[in-house]
Short mmCIF file of C-alpha atoms and ligand atoms in Angstrom, two decimals:
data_model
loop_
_atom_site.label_atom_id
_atom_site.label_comp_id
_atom_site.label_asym_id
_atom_site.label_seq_id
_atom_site.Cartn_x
_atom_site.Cartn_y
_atom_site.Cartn_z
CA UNK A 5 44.08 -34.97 -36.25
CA UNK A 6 43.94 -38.61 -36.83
CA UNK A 7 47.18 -40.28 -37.91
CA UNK A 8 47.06 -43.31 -40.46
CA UNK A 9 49.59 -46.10 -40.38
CA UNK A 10 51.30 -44.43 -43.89
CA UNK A 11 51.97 -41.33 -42.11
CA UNK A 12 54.25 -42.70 -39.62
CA UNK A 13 56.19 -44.51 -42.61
CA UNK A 14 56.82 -41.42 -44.61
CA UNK A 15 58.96 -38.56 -45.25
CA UNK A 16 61.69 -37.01 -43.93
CA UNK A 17 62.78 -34.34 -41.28
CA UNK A 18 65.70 -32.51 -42.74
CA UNK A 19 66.69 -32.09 -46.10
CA UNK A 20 70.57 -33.54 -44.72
CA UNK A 21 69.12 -36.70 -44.75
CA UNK A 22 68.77 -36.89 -48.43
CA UNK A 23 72.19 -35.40 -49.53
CA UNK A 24 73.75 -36.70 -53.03
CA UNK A 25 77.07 -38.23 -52.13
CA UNK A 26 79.26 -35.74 -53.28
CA UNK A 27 77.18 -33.35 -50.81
CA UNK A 28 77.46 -35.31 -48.22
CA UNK A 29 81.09 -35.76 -48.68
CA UNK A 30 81.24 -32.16 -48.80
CA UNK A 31 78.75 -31.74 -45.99
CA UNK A 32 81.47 -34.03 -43.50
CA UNK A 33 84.37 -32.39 -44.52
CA UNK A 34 83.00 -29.19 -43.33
CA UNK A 35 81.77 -29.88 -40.51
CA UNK A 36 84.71 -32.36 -39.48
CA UNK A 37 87.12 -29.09 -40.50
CA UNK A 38 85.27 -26.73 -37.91
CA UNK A 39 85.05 -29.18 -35.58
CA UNK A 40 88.97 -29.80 -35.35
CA UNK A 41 89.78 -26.28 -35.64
CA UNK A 42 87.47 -24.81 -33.01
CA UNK A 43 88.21 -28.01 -30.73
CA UNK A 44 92.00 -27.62 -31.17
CA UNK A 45 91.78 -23.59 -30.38
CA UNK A 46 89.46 -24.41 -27.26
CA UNK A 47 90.15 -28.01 -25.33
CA UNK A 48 93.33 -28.29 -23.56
CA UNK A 49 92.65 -31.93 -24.27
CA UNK A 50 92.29 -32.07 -27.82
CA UNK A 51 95.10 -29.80 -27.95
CA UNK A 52 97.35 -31.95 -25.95
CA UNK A 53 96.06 -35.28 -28.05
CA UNK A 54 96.67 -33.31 -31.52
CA UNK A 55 100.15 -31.94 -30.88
CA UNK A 56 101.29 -35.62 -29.45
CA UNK A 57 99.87 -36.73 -31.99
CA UNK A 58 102.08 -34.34 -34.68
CA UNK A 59 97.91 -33.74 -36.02
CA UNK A 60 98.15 -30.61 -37.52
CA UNK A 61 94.23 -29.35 -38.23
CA UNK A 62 95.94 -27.26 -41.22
CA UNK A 63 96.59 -30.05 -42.82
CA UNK A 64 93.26 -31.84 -42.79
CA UNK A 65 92.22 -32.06 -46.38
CA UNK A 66 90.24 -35.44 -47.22
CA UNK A 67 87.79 -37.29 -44.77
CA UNK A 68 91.05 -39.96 -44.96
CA UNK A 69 92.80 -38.06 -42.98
CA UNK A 70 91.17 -38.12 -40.31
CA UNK A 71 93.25 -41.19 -39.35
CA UNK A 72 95.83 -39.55 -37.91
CA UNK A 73 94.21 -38.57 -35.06
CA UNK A 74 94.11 -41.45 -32.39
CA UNK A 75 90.95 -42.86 -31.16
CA UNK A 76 89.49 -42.10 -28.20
CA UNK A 77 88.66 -44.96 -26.16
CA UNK A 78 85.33 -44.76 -23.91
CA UNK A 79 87.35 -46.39 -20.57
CA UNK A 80 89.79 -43.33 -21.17
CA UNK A 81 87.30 -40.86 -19.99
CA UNK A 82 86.76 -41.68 -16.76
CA UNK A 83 90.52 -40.90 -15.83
CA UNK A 84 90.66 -37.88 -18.64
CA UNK A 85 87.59 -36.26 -16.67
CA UNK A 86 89.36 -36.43 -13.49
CA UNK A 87 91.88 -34.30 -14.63
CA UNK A 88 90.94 -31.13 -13.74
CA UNK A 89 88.67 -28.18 -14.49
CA UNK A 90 86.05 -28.49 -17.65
CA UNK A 91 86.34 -32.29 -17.51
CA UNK A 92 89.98 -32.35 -17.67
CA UNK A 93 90.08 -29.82 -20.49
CA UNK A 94 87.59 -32.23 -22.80
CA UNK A 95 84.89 -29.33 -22.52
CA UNK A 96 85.07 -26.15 -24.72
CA UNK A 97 83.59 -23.70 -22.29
CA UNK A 98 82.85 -23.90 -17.76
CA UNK A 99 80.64 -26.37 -16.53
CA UNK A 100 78.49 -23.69 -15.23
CA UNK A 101 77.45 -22.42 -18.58
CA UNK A 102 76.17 -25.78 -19.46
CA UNK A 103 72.39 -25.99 -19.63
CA UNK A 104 72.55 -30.17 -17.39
CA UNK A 105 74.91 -32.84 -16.40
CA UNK A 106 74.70 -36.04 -15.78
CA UNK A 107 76.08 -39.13 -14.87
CA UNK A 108 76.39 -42.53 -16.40
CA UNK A 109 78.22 -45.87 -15.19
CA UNK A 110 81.80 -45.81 -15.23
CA UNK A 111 81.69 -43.33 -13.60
CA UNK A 112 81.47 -40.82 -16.30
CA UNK A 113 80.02 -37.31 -16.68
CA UNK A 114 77.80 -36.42 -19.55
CA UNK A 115 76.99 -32.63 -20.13
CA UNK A 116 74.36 -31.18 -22.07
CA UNK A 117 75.01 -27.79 -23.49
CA UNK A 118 71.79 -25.04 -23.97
CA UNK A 119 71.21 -26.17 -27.58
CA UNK A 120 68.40 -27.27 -29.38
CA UNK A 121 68.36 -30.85 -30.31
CA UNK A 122 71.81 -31.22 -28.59
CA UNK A 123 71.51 -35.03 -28.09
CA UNK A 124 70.84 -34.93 -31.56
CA UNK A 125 67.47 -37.31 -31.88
CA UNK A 126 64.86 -35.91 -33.04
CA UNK A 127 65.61 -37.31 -36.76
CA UNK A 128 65.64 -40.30 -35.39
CA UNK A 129 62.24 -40.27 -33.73
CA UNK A 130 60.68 -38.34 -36.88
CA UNK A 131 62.26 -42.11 -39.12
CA UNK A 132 60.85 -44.29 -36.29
CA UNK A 133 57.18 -42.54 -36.82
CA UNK A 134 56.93 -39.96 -34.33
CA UNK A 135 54.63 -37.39 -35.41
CA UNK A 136 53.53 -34.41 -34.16
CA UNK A 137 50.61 -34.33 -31.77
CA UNK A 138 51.28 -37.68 -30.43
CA UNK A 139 50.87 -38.82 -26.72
CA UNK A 140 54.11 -40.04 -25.86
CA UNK A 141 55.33 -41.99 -22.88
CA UNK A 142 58.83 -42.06 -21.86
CA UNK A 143 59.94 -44.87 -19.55
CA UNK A 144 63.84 -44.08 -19.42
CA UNK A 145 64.73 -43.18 -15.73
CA UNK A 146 65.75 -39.71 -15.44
CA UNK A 147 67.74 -39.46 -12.42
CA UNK A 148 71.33 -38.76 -12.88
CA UNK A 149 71.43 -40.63 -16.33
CA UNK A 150 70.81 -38.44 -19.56
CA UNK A 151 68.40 -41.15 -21.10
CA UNK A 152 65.06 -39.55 -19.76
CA UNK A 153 65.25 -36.16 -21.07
CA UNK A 154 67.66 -37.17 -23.64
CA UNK A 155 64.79 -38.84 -25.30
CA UNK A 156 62.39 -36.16 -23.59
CA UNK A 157 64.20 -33.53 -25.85
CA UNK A 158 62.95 -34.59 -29.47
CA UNK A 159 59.63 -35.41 -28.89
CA UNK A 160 58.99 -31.96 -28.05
CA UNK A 161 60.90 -30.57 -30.75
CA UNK A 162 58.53 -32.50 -32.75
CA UNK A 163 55.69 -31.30 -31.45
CA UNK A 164 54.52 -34.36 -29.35
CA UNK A 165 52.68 -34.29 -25.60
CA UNK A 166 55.48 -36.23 -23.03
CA UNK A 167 54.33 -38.18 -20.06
CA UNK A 168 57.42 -38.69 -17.84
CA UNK A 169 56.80 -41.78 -16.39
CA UNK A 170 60.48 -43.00 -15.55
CA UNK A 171 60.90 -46.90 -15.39
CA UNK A 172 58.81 -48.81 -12.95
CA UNK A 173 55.20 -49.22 -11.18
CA UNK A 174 53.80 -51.22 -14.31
CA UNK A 175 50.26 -50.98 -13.51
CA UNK A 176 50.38 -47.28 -13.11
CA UNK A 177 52.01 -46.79 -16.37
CA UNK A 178 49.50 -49.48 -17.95
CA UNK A 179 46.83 -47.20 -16.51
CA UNK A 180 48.15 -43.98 -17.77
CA UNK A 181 48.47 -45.55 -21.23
CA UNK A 182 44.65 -46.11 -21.29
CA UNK A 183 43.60 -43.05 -20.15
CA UNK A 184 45.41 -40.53 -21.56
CA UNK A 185 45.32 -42.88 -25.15
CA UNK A 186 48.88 -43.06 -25.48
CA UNK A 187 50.60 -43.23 -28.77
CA UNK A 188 54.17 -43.29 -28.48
CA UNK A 189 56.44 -46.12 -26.20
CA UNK A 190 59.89 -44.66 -25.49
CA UNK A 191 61.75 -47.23 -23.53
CA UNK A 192 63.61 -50.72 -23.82
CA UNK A 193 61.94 -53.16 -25.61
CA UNK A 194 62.18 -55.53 -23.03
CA UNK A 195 60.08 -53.15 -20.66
CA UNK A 196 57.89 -53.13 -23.48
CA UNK A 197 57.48 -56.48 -23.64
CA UNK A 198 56.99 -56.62 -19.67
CA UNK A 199 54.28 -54.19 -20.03
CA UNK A 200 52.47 -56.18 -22.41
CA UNK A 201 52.57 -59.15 -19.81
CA UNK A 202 51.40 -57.02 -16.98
CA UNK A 203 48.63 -55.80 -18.93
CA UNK A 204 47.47 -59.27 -20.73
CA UNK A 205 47.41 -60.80 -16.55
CA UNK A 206 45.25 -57.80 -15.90
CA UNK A 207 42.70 -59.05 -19.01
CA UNK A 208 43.24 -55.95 -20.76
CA UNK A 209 42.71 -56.57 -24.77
CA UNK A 210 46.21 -54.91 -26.13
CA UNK A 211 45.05 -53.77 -29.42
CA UNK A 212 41.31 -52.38 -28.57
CA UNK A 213 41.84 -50.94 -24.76
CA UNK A 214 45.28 -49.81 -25.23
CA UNK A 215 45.97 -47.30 -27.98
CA UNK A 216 50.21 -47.93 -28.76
CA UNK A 217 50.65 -47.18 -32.56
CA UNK A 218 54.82 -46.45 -32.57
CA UNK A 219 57.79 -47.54 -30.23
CA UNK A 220 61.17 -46.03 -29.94
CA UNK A 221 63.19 -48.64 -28.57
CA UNK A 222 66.61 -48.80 -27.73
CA UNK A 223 69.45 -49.60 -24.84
CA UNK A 224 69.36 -52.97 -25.29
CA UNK A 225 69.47 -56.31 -28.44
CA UNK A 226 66.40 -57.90 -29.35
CA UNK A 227 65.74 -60.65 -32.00
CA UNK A 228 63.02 -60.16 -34.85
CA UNK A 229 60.89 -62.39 -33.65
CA UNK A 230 60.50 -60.74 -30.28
CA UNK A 231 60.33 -57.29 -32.81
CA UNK A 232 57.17 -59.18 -34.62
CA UNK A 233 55.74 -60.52 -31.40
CA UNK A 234 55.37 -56.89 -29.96
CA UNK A 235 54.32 -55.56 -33.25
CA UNK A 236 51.24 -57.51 -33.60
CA UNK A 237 50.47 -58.07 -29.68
CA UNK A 238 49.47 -53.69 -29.94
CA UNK A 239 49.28 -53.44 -33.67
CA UNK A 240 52.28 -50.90 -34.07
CA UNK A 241 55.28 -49.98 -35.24
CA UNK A 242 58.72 -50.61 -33.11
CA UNK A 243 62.14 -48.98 -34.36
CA UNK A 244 65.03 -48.59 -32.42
CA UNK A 245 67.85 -45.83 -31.93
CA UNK A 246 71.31 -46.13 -30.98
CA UNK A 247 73.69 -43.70 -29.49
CA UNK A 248 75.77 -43.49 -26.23
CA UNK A 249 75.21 -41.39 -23.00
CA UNK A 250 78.64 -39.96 -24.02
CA UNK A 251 77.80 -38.79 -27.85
CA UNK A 252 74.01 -38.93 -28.04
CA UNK A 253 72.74 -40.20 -31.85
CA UNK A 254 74.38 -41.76 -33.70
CA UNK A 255 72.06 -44.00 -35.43
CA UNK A 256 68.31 -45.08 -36.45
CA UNK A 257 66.06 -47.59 -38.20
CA UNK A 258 63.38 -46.87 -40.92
CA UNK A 259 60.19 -48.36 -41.12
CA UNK A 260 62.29 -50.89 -43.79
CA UNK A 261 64.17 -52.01 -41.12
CA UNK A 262 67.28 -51.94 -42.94
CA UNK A 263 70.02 -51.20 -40.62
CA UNK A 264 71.02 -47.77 -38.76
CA UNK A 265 70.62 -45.05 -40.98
CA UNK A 266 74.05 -43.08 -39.32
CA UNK A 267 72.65 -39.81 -37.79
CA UNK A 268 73.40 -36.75 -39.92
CA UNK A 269 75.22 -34.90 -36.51
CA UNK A 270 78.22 -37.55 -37.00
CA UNK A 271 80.44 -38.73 -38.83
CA UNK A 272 81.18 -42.73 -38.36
CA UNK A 273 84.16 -45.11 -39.04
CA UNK A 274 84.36 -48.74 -38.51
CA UNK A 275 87.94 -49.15 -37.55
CA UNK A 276 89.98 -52.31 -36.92
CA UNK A 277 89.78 -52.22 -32.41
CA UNK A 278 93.81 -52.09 -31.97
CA UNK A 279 95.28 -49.90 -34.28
CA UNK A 280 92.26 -47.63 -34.77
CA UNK A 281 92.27 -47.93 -38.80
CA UNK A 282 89.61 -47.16 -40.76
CA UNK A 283 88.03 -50.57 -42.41
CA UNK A 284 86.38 -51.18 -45.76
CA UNK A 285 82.52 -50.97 -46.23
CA UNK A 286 80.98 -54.28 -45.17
CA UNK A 287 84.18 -55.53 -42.94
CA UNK A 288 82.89 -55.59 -38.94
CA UNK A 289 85.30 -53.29 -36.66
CA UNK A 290 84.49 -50.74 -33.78
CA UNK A 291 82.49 -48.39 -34.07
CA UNK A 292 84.27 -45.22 -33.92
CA UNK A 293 82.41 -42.00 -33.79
CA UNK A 294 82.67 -37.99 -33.88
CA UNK A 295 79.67 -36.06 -33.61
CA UNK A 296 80.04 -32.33 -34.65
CA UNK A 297 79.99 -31.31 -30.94
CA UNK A 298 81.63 -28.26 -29.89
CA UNK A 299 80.91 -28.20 -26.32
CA UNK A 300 82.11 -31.57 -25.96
CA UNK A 301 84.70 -32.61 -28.78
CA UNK A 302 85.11 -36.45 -28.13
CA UNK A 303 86.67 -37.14 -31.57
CA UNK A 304 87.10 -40.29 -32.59
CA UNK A 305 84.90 -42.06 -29.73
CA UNK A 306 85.44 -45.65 -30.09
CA UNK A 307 82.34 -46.77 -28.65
CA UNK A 308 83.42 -50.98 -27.89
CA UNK A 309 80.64 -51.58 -30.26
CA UNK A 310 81.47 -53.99 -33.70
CA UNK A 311 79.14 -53.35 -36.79
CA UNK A 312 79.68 -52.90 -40.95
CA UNK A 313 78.91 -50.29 -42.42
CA UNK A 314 76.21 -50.45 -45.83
CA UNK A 315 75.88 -48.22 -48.24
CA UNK A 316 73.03 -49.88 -50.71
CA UNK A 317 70.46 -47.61 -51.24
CA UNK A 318 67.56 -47.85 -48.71
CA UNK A 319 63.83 -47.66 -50.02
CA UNK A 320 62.88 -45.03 -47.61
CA UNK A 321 64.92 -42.82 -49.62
CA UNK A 322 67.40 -41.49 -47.04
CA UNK A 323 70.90 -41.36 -48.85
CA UNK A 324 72.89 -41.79 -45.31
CA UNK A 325 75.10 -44.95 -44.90
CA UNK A 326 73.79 -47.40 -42.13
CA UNK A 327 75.34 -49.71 -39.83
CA UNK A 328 74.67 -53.27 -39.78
CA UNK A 329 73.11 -54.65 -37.07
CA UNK A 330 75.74 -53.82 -33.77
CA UNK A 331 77.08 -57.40 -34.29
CA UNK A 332 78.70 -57.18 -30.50
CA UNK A 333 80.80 -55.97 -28.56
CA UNK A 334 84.85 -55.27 -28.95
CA UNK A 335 85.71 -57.05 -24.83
CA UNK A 336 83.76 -60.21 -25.74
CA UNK A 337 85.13 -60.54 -28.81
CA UNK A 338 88.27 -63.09 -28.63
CA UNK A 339 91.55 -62.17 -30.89
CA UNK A 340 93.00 -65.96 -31.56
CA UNK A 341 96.25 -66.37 -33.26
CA UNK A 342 95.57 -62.45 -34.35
CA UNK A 343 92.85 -63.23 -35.97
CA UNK A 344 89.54 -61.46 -34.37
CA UNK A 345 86.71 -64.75 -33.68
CA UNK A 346 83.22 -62.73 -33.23
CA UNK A 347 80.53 -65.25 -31.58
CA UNK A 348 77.94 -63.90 -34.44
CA UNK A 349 80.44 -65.19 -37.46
CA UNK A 350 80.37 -68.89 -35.45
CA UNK A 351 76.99 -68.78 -35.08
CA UNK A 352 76.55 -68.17 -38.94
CA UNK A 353 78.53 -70.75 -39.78
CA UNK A 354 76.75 -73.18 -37.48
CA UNK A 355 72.95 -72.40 -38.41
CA UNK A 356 73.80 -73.86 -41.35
CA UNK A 357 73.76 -77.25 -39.53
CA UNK A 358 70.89 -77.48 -37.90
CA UNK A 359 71.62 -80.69 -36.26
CA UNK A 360 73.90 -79.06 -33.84
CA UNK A 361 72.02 -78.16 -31.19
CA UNK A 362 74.69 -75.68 -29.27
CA UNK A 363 78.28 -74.49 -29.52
CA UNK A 364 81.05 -73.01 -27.63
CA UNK A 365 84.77 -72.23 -28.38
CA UNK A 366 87.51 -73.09 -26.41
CA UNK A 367 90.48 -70.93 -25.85
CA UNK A 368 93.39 -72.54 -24.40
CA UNK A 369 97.62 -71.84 -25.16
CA UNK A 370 99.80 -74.64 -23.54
CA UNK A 371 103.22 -73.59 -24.17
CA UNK A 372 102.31 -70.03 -25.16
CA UNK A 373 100.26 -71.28 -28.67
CA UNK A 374 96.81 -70.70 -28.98
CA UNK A 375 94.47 -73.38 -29.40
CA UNK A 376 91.19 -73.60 -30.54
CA UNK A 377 88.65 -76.10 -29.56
CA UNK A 378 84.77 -75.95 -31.24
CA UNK A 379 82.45 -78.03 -29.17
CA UNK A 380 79.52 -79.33 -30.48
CA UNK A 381 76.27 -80.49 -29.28
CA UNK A 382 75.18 -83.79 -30.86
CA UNK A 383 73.50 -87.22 -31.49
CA UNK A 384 75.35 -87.95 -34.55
CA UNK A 385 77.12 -85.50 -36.69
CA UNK A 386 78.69 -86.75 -39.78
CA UNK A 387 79.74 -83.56 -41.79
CA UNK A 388 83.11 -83.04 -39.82
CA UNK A 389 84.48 -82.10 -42.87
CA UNK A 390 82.32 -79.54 -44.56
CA UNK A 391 81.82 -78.11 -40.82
CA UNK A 392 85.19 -77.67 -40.81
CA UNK A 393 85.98 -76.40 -43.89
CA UNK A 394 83.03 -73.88 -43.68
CA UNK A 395 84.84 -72.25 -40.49
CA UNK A 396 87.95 -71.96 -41.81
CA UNK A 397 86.10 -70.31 -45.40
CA UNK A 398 84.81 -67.71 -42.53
CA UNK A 399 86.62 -67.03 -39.29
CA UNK A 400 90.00 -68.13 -41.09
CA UNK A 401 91.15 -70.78 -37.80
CA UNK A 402 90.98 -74.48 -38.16
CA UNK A 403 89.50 -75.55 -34.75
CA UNK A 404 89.69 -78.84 -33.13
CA UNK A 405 86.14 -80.58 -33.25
CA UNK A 406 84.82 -82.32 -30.04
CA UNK A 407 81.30 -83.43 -30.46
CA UNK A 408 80.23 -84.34 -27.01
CA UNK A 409 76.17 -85.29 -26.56
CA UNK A 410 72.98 -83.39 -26.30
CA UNK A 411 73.36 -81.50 -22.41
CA UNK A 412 77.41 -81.97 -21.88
CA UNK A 413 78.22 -78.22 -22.23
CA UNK A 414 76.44 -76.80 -19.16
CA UNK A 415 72.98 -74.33 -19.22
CA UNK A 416 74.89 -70.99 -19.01
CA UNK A 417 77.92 -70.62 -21.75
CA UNK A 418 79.62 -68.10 -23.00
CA UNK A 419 80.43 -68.46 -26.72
CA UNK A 420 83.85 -67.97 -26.28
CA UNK A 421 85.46 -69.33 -23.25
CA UNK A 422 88.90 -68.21 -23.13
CA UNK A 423 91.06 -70.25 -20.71
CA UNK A 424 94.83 -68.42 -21.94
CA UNK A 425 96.98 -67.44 -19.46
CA UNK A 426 100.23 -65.53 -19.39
CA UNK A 427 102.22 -65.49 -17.10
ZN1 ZN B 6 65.84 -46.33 -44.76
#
C-alpha cells in the first residue's frame, strides 16, 4: 500500500478526540471520579495524602475541585518510593504483577502495568502521521529507561513494522534506513539532525536514497527553523510528543503545528508553581498532570514544566485543549520581588529591538531587597525609555538598564543570573 503525503495529515484515532465540550467535561469528571475513588480504596499513599489533606473523594463534584488535593511534586518521588513495599504504597497492586519496570534519573522507578496502550501514545503517533504498515525505526535507548518500548508500544498497536535500533552506531542505523526503506524516525530531533550529517558526509542524497516520510520527535526543545531544516533536508513530516517517564502522554502536535493537543488519558492544569492553584487559560504556570492511571495514581504530577493552556479551535478538528509551547522550566525560572521573571517573556520583549544583540538579568538583594539589573548588548541604544516601559507592560519589574558593548557579557550566560543570598 502506498501512502500519500494527505494520508499522514488526516483523521483521527479515537472518537475521544473529537468530544463536544460538555462531553468532554463529562468525559473528565468520570474518569477523574474513578480514579480518586479506586486510588483512595487501594494506595496507602493516596490514602495518607487525601485524609491529611481533609480530601474527601465523596465530595468531589466539579473538575474545580480537584484543587483540594495537593500537588504532587516529581522530586517527591524519589523519597515516597523508598518507603516501602509497592513503591511506598504509590502502586495499586505488587510489583510482581506488573507486566516491566524501569528506571529513570533521579533515581526513580517507572512501572508499566499489562495493559494495552498503557503509556498511552499511540494517539499521539496516529496525529503525528503514523500509519499502519510503516517501517519504523526507534532510536530511544531501551535499557533501564521506559523510552524505547514506551514508544515501541504504539507503533505496533498501530499496525507498524519496529526496528529497535537503540541510540548510537550512526552508520549502521543510516544503513538500515536504506535497506529496509524506512518510513518512520522515532527519536530526538537532534539525533535526527546528526543522522542527516552522518549521512550527507557519506554522499548519500537524503531525499532519493533514503526513504524518511514522518518523525516522532520528542525529549528535547528545538526551534522552527531547525523543524523546517529537517523537513525539507528528507522531504517529511516531523511532530513531536511530550510526556514524562513518570506519566507517559500527555501531549501531541498535529500536522498544523498548533500546540500540544493534551492527550485524551489525562486530565491537565496549569497551576501557579507554589501554591499549586489552578491558573486561567492563556496564563503560563506548571504543568500539573493526572493521567487516569490505576496502577500508578500520581495525581496531580507537577511535572517542573511552564506552558498555557489554548483552547481556540484547531483546524485538524480535534476538540482537545493544547498546551502552548513548554515555555521552560519551573527551577530556572527566577521569582523576583514575588513576581515570577520567565527568560521567554524577556526575550519577547527584547526581539522587539533588534539592535540589542544579547541580554541577561541580574539578580542581586543587598540588604535583603531584590534588585534587578537588565544588561544589554550594544553600540548605541537610544530607546531606554520605551525598552523600559515595554518590560514593565510585561514582566511587571522596572529593571535597572546597563548597556555595556558588543562582547562584555561573556560566551556562555544564563538568562537569569541570580546572585541573592540569604543568610
Ligand atoms: Zn490540531
Amino acid at each position: 500500500m502506498v501512502m500519500t503525503r494527505k494520508d499522514r495529515t488526516e483523521g483521527i484515532y479515537s472518537r475521544r478526540e473529537v468530544l463536544d465540550e460538555g462531553e468532554r467535561r463529562q468525559f473528565y469528571l468520570i474518569q477523574l471520579k474513578d480514579l480518586l475513588t479506586y486510588a483512595y480504596r487501594y494506595s496507602e499513599d493516596v490514602k495518607k495524602r487525601f485524609d491529611r489533606a481533609q480530601f474527601n473523594v465523596e465530595k468531589f463534584k466539579q473538575l474545580s475541585d480537584l484543587k483540594h488535593i495537593p500537588i504532587l511534586k516529581k522530586k517527591e518521588l524519589i523519597f515516597l518510593q523508598s518507603m516501602g513495599p509497592r513503591l511506598g504504597g504509590l502502586l495499586t497492586k505488587d510489583i510482581g504483577e506488573l507486566k516491566r519496570i524501569f528506571l529513570s534519573p533521579g533515581p526513580i522507578f517507572d512501572p508499566e502495568d499489562r495493559v494495552d496502550d498503557y503509556w498511552g501514545y499511540t494517539e499521539a503517533f496516529y496525529s503525528v502521521g503514523f500509519r499502519p504498515g510503516d517501517v519504523t525505526q526507534v532510536t530511544f535507548n531501551y535499557h533501564l529507561s521506559p523510552a524505547g518500548l514506551m514508544f515501541e508500544e504504539p507503533l505496533r498497536n498501530l499496525g507498524c513494522a519496529v526496528m529497535p535500533a537503540g541510540p548510537g552506531n550512526a552508520i549502521t542505523q543510516i544503513e538500515i534506513m536504506q535497506k529496509l526503506r524506512v518510513q518512520g524516525f522515532v527519536g530526538t530531533p537532534s539525533y535526527l539532525m546528526h543522522l542527516a550529517q552522518k549521512a550527507e558526509e557519506k554522499g548519500i542524497n537524503l531525499r532519493k536514497e533514503l526513504f524518511l516520510e514522518v518523525a516522532f520527535v520528542t525529549g528535547e526543545k528545538f526551534s522552527e527553523k531547525m523543524r523546517s531544516t529537517l523537513e525539507k533536508k528528507f522531504d517529511l513530516i516531523m511532530r513531536q510528543g511530550y510526556g514524562t517517564a513518570d506519566v507517559g502522554c500527555i501531549g501531541y502536535e498535529c500536522f498544523h503545528k498548533n500546540g500540544l493537543h493534551i492527550a485524551n488519558r489525562a486530565y491537565v492544569e496549569i497551576c501557579h508553581p507554589d501554591t499549586g492553584i489552578p491558573l486561567k487559560d492563556g496564563e503560563v504556570g506548571e504543568i500539573v498532570v493526572t493521567a487516569f492511571n490505576k496502577t500508578y495514581p500520581l495525581i496531580r504530577l507537577a511535572t517542573g514544566d511552564l506552558s498555557y493552556i489554548d483552547r481556540a479551535p484547531c483546524a485538524c478538528g480535534r476538540t482537545s485543549p493544547r498546551l502552548g509551547n513548554i515555555v521552560g522550566r519551573v527551577d530556572t525560572t527566577a521569582r523576583i520581588k514575588g513576581m515570577f521573571v520567565y527568560p521567554h517573556q524577556v526575550e519577547q520583549v527584547l526581539s522587539r529591538f533588534e539592535e540589542i544583540k544579547r541580554w541577561q538579568i541580574e539578580v542581586t538583594n543587598p540588604g535583603g531587597i531584590d534588585e534587578i539589573t537588565l544588561f544589554i548588548e550594544c553600540s548605541a541604544f537610544k530607546r531606554e525609555d520605551e525598552l523600559l516601559h515595554q518590560f514593565r507592560e510585561k514582566i511587571k519589574l522596572r529593571p535597572e538598564l546597563k548597556v555595556v558593548a558588543p562582547g562584555t557579557l561573556p560566551a556562555q550566560i544564563k538568562p537569569i543570573e541570580d546572585k541573592r543570598t540569604w543568610d
